[in-house]
Amino acid sequence: MNKLKPCPFCGTQVEIHGGLEEWKPTFYDPDSGGDPLYVSCKCGLEFSTGTYDYDEFAEAWNRRFKDE
């Protein structure tokens, strides 16, 4: 499992939310399977790639401009 880099704006360590593990059926959403993985930082940054794959999400989150 890839370790996530901190938020590029405030430096806070972030956690991934969403995915199948956090999904619970509701009256309005009884069978979707949950939200894609996402990061929501306390500084206001929100990030999602629309994927349910942790490694793919972590690779996208950890990619920085200076790395390329």
XYZ file of C-alpha atoms in Angstrom:
68
model
C 0.000 0.000 0.000
C 1.406 3.389 -1.008
C 1.967 5.984 1.695
C 0.271 9.293 0.930
C 2.260 12.505 0.721
C 1.005 15.406 2.862
C -1.269 18.109 1.451
C 0.713 20.240 -1.040
C -0.902 23.431 0.269
C -0.855 23.175 4.070
C 1.393 20.170 4.772
C -1.227 18.269 6.809
C -1.115 14.473 6.592
C -4.263 13.345 4.757
C -6.391 10.206 4.755
C -8.369 8.643 1.937
C -12.140 8.365 2.398
C -14.919 6.798 0.365
C -14.802 3.529 -1.465
C -16.752 0.370 -0.915
C -15.780 0.010 2.761
C -17.480 3.266 3.812
C -20.635 2.849 1.724
C -23.959 2.142 3.380
C -27.180 1.848 1.372
C -29.681 4.684 1.711
C -33.194 5.250 0.435
C -31.822 7.478 -2.362
C -28.749 5.349 -3.156
C -29.591 1.698 -2.405
C -27.155 -0.030 -4.747
C -24.449 2.248 -6.149
C -21.564 0.678 -4.233
C -20.314 3.888 -2.675
C -18.424 6.989 -3.567
C -15.069 6.933 -5.344
C -12.018 7.459 -3.150
C -11.343 11.071 -2.172
C -9.271 13.341 0.060
C -10.822 16.299 1.846
C -8.191 18.332 3.706
C -8.842 20.737 6.576
C -7.417 23.587 4.449
C -10.290 23.136 1.969
C -8.543 21.073 -0.705
C -10.731 18.341 -2.182
C -9.279 15.737 -4.522
C -10.792 12.742 -6.315
C -9.897 10.844 -9.463
C -13.174 8.925 -9.659
C -11.460 5.598 -8.975
C -12.117 2.899 -6.392
C -8.565 1.506 -6.695
C -6.385 2.598 -3.746
C -3.024 2.223 -5.531
C -4.218 4.187 -8.570
C -5.593 6.932 -6.328
C -2.433 7.114 -4.192
C -0.237 7.347 -7.309
C -2.309 10.272 -8.621
C -2.332 12.036 -5.219
C 1.406 11.606 -4.718
C 2.283 12.973 -8.178
C 3.697 16.485 -7.879
C 4.797 18.961 -10.543
C 8.444 18.918 -9.401
C 8.526 15.090 -9.528
C 8.050 14.984 -13.308
